[in-house]
mmCIF file of N, CA and C in Angstrom:
data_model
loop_
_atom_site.group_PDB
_atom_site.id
_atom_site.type_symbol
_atom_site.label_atom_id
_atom_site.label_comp_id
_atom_site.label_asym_id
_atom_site.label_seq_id
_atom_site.Cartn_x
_atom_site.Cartn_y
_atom_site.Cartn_z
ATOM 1 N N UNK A 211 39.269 -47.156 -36.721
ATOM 2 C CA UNK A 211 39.345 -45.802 -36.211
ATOM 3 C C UNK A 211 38.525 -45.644 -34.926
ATOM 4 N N UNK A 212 37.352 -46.192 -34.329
ATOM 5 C CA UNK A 212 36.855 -46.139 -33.344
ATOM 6 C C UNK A 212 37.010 -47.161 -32.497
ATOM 7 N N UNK A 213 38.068 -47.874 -32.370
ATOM 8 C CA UNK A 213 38.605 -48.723 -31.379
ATOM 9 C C UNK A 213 39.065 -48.110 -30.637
ATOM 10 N N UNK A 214 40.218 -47.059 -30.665
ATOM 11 C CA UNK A 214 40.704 -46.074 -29.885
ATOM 12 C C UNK A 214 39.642 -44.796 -29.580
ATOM 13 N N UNK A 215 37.975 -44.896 -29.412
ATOM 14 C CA UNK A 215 36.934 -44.003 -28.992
ATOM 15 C C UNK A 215 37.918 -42.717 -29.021
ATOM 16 N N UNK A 216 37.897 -42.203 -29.950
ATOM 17 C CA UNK A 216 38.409 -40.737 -30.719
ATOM 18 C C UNK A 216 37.291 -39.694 -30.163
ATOM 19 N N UNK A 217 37.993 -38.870 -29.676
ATOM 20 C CA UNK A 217 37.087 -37.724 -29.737
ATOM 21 C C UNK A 217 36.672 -37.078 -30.875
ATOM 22 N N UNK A 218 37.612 -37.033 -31.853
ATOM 23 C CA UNK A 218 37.383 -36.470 -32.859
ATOM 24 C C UNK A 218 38.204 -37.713 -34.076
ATOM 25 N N UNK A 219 36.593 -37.194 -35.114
ATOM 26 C CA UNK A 219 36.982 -38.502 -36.053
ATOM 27 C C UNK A 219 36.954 -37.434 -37.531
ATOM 28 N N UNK A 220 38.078 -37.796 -38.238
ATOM 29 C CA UNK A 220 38.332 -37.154 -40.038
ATOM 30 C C UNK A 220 38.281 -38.085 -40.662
ATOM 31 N N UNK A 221 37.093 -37.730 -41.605
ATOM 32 C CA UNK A 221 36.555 -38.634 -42.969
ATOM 33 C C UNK A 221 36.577 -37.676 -43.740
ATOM 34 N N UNK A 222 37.562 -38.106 -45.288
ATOM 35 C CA UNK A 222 36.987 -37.234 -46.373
ATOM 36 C C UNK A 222 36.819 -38.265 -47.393
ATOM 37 N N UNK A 223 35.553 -37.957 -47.833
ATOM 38 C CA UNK A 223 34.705 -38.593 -48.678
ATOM 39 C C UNK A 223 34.505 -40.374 -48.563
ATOM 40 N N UNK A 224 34.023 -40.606 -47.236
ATOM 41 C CA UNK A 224 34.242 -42.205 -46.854
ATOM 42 C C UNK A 224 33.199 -42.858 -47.979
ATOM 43 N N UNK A 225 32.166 -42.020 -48.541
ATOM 44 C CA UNK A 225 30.978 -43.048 -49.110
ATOM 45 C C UNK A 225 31.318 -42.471 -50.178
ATOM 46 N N UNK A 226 31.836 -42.244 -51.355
ATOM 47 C CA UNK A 226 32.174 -41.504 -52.836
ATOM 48 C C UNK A 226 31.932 -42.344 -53.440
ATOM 49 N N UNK A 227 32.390 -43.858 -52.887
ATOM 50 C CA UNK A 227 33.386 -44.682 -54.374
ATOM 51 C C UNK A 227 31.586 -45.634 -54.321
ATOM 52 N N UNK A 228 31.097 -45.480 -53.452
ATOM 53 C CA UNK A 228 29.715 -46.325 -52.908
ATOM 54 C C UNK A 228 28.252 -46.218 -53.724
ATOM 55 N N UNK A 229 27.721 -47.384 -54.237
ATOM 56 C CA UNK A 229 25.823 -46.752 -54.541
ATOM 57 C C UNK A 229 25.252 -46.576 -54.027
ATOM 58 N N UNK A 230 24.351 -46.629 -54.157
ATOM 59 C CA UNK A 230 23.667 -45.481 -53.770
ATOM 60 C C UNK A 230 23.077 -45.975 -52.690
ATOM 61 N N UNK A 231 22.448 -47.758 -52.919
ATOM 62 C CA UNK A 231 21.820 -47.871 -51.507
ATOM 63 C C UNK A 231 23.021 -47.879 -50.963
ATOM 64 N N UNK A 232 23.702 -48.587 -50.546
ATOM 65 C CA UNK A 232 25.447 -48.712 -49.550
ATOM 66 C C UNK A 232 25.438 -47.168 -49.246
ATOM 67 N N UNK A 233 25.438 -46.265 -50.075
ATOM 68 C CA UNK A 233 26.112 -45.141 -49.290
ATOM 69 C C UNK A 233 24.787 -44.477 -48.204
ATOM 70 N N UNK A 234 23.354 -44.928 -48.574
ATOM 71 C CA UNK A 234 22.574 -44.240 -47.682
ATOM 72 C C UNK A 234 22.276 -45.283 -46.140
ATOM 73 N N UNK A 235 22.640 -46.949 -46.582
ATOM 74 C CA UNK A 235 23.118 -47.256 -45.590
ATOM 75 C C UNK A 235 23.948 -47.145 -44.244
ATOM 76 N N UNK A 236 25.468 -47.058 -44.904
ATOM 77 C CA UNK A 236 26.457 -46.008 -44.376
ATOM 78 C C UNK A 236 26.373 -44.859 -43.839
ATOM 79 N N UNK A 237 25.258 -44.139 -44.010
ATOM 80 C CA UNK A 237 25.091 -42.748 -43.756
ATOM 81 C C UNK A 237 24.028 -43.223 -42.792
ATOM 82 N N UNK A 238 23.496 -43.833 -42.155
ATOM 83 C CA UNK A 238 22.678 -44.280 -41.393
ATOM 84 C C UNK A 238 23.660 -44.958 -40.415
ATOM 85 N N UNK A 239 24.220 -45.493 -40.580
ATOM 86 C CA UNK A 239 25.336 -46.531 -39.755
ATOM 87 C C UNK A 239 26.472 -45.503 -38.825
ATOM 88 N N UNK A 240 26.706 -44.515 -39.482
ATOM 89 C CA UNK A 240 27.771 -43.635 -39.127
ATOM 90 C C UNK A 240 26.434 -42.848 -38.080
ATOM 91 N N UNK A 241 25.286 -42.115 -38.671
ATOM 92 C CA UNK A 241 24.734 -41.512 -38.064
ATOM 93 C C UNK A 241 24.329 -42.107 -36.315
ATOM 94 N N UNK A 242 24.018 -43.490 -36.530
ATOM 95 C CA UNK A 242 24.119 -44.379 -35.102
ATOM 96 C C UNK A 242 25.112 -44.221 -33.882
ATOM 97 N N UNK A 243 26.224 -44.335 -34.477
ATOM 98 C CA UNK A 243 27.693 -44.529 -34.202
ATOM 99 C C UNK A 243 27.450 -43.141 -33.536
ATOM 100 N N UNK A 244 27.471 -41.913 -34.350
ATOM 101 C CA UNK A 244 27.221 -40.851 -33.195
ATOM 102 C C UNK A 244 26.663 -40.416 -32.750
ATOM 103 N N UNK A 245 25.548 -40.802 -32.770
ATOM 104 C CA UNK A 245 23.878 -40.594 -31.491
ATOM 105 C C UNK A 245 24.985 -41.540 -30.482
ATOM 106 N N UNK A 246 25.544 -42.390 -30.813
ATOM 107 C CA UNK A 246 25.728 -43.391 -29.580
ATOM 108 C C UNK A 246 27.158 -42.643 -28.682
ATOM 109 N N UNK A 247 27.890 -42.709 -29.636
ATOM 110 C CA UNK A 247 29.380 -42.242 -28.760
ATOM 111 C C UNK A 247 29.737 -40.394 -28.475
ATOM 112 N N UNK A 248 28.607 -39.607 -29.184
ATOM 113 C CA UNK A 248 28.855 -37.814 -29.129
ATOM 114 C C UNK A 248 30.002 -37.606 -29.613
ATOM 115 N N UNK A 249 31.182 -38.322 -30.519
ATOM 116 C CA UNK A 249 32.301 -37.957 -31.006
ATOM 117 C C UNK A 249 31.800 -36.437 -32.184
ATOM 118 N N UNK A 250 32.688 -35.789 -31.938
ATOM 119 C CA UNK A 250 32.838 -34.985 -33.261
ATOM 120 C C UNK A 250 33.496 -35.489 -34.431
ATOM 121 N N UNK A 251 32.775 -35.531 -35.612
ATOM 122 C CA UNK A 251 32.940 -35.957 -36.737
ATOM 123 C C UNK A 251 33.286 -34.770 -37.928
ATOM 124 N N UNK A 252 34.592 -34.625 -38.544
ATOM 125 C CA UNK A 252 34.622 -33.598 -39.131
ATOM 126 C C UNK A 252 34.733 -34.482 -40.850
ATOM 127 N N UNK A 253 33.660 -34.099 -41.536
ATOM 128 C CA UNK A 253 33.270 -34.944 -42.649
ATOM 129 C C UNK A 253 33.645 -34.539 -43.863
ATOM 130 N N UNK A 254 34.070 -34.850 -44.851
ATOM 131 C CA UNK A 254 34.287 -34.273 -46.379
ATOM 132 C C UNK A 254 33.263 -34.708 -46.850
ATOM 133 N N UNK A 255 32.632 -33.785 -48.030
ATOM 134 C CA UNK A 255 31.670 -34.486 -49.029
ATOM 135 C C UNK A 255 31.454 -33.838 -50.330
ATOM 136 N N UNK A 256 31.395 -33.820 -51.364
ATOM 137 C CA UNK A 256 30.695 -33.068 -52.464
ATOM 138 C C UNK A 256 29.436 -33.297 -52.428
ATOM 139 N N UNK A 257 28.752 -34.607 -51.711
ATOM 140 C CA UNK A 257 27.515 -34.888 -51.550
ATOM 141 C C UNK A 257 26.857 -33.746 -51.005
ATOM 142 N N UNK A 258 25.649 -32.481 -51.787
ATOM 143 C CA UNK A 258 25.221 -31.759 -50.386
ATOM 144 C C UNK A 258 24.008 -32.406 -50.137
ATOM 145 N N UNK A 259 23.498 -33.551 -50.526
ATOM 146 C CA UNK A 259 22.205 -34.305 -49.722
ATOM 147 C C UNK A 259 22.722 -35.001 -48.574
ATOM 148 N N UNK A 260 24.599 -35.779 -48.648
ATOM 149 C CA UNK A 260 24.692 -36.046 -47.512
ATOM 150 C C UNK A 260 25.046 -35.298 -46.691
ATOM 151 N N UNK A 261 25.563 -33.883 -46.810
ATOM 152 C CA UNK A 261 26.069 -33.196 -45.693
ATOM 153 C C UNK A 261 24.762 -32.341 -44.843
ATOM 154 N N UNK A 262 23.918 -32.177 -45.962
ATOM 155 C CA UNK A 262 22.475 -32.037 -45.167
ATOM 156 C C UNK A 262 22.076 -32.826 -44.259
ATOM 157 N N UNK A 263 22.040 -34.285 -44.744
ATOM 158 C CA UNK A 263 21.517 -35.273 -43.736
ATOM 159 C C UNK A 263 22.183 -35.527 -42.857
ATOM 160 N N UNK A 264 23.495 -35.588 -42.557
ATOM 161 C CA UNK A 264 24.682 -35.669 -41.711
ATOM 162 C C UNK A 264 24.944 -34.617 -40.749
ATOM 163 N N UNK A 265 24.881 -33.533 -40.845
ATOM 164 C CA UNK A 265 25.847 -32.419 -40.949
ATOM 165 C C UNK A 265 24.817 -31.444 -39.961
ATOM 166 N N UNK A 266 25.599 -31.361 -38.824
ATOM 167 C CA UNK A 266 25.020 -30.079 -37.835
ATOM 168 C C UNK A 266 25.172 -28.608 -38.482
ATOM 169 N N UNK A 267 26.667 -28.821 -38.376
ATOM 170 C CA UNK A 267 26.614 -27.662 -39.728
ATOM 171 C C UNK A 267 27.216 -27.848 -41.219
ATOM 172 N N UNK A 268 26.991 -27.319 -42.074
ATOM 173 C CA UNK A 268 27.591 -27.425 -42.873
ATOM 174 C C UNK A 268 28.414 -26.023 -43.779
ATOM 175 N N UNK A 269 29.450 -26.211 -43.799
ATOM 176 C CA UNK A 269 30.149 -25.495 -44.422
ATOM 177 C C UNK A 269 30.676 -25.549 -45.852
ATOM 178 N N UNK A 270 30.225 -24.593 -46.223
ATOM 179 C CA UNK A 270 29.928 -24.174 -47.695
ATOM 180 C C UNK A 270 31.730 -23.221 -48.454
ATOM 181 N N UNK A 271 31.922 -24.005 -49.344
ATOM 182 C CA UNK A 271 33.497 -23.673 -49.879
ATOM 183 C C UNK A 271 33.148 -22.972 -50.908
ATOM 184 N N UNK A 272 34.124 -22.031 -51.356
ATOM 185 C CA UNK A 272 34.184 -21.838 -52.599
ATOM 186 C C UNK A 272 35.494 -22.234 -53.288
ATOM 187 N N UNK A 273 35.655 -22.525 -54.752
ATOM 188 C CA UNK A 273 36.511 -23.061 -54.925
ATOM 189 C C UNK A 273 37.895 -22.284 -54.936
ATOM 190 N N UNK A 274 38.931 -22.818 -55.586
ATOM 191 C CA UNK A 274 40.260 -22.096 -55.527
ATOM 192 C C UNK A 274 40.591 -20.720 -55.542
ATOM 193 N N UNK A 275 41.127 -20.102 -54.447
ATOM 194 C CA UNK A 275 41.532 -20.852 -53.328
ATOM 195 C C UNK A 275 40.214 -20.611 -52.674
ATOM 196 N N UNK A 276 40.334 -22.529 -51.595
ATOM 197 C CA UNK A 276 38.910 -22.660 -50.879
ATOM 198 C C UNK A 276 38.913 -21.429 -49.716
ATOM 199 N N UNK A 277 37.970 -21.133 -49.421
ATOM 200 C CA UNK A 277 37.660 -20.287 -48.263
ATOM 201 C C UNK A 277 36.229 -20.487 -48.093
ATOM 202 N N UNK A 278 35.461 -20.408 -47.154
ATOM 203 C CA UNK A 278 34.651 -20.491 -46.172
ATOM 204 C C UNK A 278 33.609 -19.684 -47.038
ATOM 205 N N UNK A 279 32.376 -19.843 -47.270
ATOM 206 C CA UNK A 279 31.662 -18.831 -47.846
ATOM 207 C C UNK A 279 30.192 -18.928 -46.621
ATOM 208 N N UNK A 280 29.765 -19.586 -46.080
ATOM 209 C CA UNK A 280 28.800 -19.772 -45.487
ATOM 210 C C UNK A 280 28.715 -20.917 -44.724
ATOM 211 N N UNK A 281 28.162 -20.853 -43.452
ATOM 212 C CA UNK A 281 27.936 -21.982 -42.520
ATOM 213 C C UNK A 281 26.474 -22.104 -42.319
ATOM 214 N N UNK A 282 25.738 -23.199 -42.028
ATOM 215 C CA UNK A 282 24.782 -23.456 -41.938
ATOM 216 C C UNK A 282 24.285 -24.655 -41.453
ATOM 217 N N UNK A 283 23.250 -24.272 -40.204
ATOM 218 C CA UNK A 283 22.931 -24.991 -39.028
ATOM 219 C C UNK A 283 22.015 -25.736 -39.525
ATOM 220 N N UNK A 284 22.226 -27.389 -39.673
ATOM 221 C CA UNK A 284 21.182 -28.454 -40.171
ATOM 222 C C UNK A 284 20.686 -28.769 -39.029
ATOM 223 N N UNK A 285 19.613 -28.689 -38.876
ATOM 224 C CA UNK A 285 18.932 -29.878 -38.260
ATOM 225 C C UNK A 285 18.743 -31.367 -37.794
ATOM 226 N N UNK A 286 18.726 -31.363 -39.169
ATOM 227 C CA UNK A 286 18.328 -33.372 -39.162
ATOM 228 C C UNK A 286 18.970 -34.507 -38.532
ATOM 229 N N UNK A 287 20.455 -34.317 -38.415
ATOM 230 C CA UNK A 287 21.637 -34.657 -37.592
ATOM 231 C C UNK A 287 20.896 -34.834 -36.479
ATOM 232 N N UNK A 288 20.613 -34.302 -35.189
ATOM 233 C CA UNK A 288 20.306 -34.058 -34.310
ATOM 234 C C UNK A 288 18.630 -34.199 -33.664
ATOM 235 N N UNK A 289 18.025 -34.500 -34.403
ATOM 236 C CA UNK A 289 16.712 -34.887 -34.043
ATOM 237 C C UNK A 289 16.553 -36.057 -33.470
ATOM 238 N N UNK A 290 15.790 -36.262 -32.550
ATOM 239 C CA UNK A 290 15.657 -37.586 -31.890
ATOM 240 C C UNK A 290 14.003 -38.389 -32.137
ATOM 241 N N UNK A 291 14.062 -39.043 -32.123
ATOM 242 C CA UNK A 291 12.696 -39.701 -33.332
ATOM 243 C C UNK A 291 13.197 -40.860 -33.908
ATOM 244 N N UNK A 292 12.101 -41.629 -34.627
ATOM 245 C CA UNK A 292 11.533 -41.862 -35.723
ATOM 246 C C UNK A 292 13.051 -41.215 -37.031
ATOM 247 N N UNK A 293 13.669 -42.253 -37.301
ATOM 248 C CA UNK A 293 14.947 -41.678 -38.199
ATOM 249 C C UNK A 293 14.507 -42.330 -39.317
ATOM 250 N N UNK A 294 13.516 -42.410 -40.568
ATOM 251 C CA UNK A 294 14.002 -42.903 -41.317
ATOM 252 C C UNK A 294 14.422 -41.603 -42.678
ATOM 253 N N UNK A 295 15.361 -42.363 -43.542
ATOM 254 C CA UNK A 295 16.037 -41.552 -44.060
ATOM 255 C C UNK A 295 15.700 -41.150 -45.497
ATOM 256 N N UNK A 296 14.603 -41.934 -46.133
ATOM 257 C CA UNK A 296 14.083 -41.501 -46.961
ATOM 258 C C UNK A 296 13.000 -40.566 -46.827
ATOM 259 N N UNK A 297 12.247 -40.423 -45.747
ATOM 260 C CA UNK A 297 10.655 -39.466 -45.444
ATOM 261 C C UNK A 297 11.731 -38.053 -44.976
ATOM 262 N N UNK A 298 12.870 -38.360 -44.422
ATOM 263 C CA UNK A 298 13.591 -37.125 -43.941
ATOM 264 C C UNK A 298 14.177 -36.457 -45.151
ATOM 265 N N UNK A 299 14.861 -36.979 -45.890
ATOM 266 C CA UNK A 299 14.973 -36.693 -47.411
ATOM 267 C C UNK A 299 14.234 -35.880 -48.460
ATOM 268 N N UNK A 300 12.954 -36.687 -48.606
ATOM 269 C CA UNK A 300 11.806 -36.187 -48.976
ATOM 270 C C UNK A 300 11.174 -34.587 -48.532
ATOM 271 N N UNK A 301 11.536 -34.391 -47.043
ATOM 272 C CA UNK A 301 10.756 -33.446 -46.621
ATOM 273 C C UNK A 301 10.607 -32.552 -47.258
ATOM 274 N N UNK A 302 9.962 -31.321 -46.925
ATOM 275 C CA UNK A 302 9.882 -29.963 -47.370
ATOM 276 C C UNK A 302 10.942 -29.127 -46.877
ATOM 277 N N UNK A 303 11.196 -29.400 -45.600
ATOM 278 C CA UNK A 303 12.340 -28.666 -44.949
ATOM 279 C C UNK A 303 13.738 -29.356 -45.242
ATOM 280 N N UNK A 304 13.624 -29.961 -45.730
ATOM 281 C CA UNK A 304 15.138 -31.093 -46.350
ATOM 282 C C UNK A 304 15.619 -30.487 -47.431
ATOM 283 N N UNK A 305 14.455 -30.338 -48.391
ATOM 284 C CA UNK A 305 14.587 -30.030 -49.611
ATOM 285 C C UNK A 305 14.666 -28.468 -49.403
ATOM 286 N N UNK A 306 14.171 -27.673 -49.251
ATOM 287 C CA UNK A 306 14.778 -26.835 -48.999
ATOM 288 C C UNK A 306 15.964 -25.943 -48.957
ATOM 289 N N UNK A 307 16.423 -26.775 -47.609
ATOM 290 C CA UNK A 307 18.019 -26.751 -46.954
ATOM 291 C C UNK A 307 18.751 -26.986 -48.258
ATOM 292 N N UNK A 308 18.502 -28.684 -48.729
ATOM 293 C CA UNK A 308 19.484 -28.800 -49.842
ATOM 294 C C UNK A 308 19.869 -27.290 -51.078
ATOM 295 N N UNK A 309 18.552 -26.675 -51.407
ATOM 296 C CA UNK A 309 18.126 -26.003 -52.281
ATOM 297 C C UNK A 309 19.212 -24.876 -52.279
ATOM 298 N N UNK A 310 18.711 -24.587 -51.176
ATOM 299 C CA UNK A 310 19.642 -23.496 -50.524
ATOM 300 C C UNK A 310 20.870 -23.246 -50.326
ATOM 301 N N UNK A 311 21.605 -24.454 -50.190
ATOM 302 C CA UNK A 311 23.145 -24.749 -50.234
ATOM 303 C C UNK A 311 23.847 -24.852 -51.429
ATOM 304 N N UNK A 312 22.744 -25.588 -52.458
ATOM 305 C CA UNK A 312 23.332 -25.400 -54.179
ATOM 306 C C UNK A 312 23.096 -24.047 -54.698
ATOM 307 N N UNK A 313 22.287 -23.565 -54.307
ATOM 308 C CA UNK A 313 22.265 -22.237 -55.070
ATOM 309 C C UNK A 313 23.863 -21.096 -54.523
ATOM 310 N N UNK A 314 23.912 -21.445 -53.429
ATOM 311 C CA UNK A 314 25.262 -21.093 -52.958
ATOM 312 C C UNK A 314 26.303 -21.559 -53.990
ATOM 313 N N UNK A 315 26.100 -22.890 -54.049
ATOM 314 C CA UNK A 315 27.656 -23.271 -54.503
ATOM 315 C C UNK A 315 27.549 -22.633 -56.177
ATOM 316 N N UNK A 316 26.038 -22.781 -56.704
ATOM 317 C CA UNK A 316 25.518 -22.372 -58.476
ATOM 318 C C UNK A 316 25.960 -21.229 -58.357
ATOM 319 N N UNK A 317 25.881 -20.423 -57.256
ATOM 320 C CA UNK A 317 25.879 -19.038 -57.743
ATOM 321 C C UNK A 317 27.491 -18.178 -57.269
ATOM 322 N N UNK A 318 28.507 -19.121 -57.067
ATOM 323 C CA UNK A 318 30.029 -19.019 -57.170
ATOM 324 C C UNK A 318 30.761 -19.195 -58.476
ATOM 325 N N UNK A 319 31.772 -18.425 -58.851
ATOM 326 C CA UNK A 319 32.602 -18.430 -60.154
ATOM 327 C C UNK A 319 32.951 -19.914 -59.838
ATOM 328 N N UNK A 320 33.276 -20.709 -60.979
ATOM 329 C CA UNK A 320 33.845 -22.177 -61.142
ATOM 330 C C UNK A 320 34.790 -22.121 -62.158
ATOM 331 N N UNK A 321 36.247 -22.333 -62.248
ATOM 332 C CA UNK A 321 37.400 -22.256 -62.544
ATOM 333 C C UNK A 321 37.334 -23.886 -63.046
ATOM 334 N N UNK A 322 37.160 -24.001 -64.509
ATOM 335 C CA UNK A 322 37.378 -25.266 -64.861
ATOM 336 C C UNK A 322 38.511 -25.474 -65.605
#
């Protein structure tokens, strides 16, 4: 997919089937890829630790039918530094964010 330098790249759920180290690998590897090339990356995830760590913004679904319930401007994506991905994880402001995005999704009707 980035042989042809895409402006815009669609992944849904590339790291799902992955463990845990592989997928935080991957999520480091991809994160490179676009510090390096500025492509827009439009990402699927149920992961919200990876769409935190990934994710300029992240957009928050509710389920059937999906619609848009909240957007929200991450950070971590975009910092230039010192990347490692476990102390960023860890943070206070990481955790947080995450916190904040599940209580969104906890506090939506779920149609099982």
């Amino acid at each position: 997919a980035l042989c042809n330098e895409p402006k815009l790249l669609l992944m849904d759920e590339p790291f799902g089937a992955l463990d845990a180290l592989t997928r935080e690998k991957m999520q480091e590897e991809l994160h490179s890829v676009w510090k390096r090339n500025g492509m827009t990356i439009l990402f699927i995830t149920h992961s919200v630790e990876e769409a935190v760590y990934l994710g300029t913004d992240v957009v928050v679904m509710s389920p059937r039918p999906g619609r848009i319930v909240e957007k929200i401007k991450c950070p971590f994506a975009a910092k230039d530094g010192e990347r490692d991905i476990r102390s960023i994880k860890s943070s206070q402001e990481f955790v947080k964010m995450r916190e904040q995005i599940l209580s969104l999704i906890w506090g939506m009707p779920h149609n099982n």
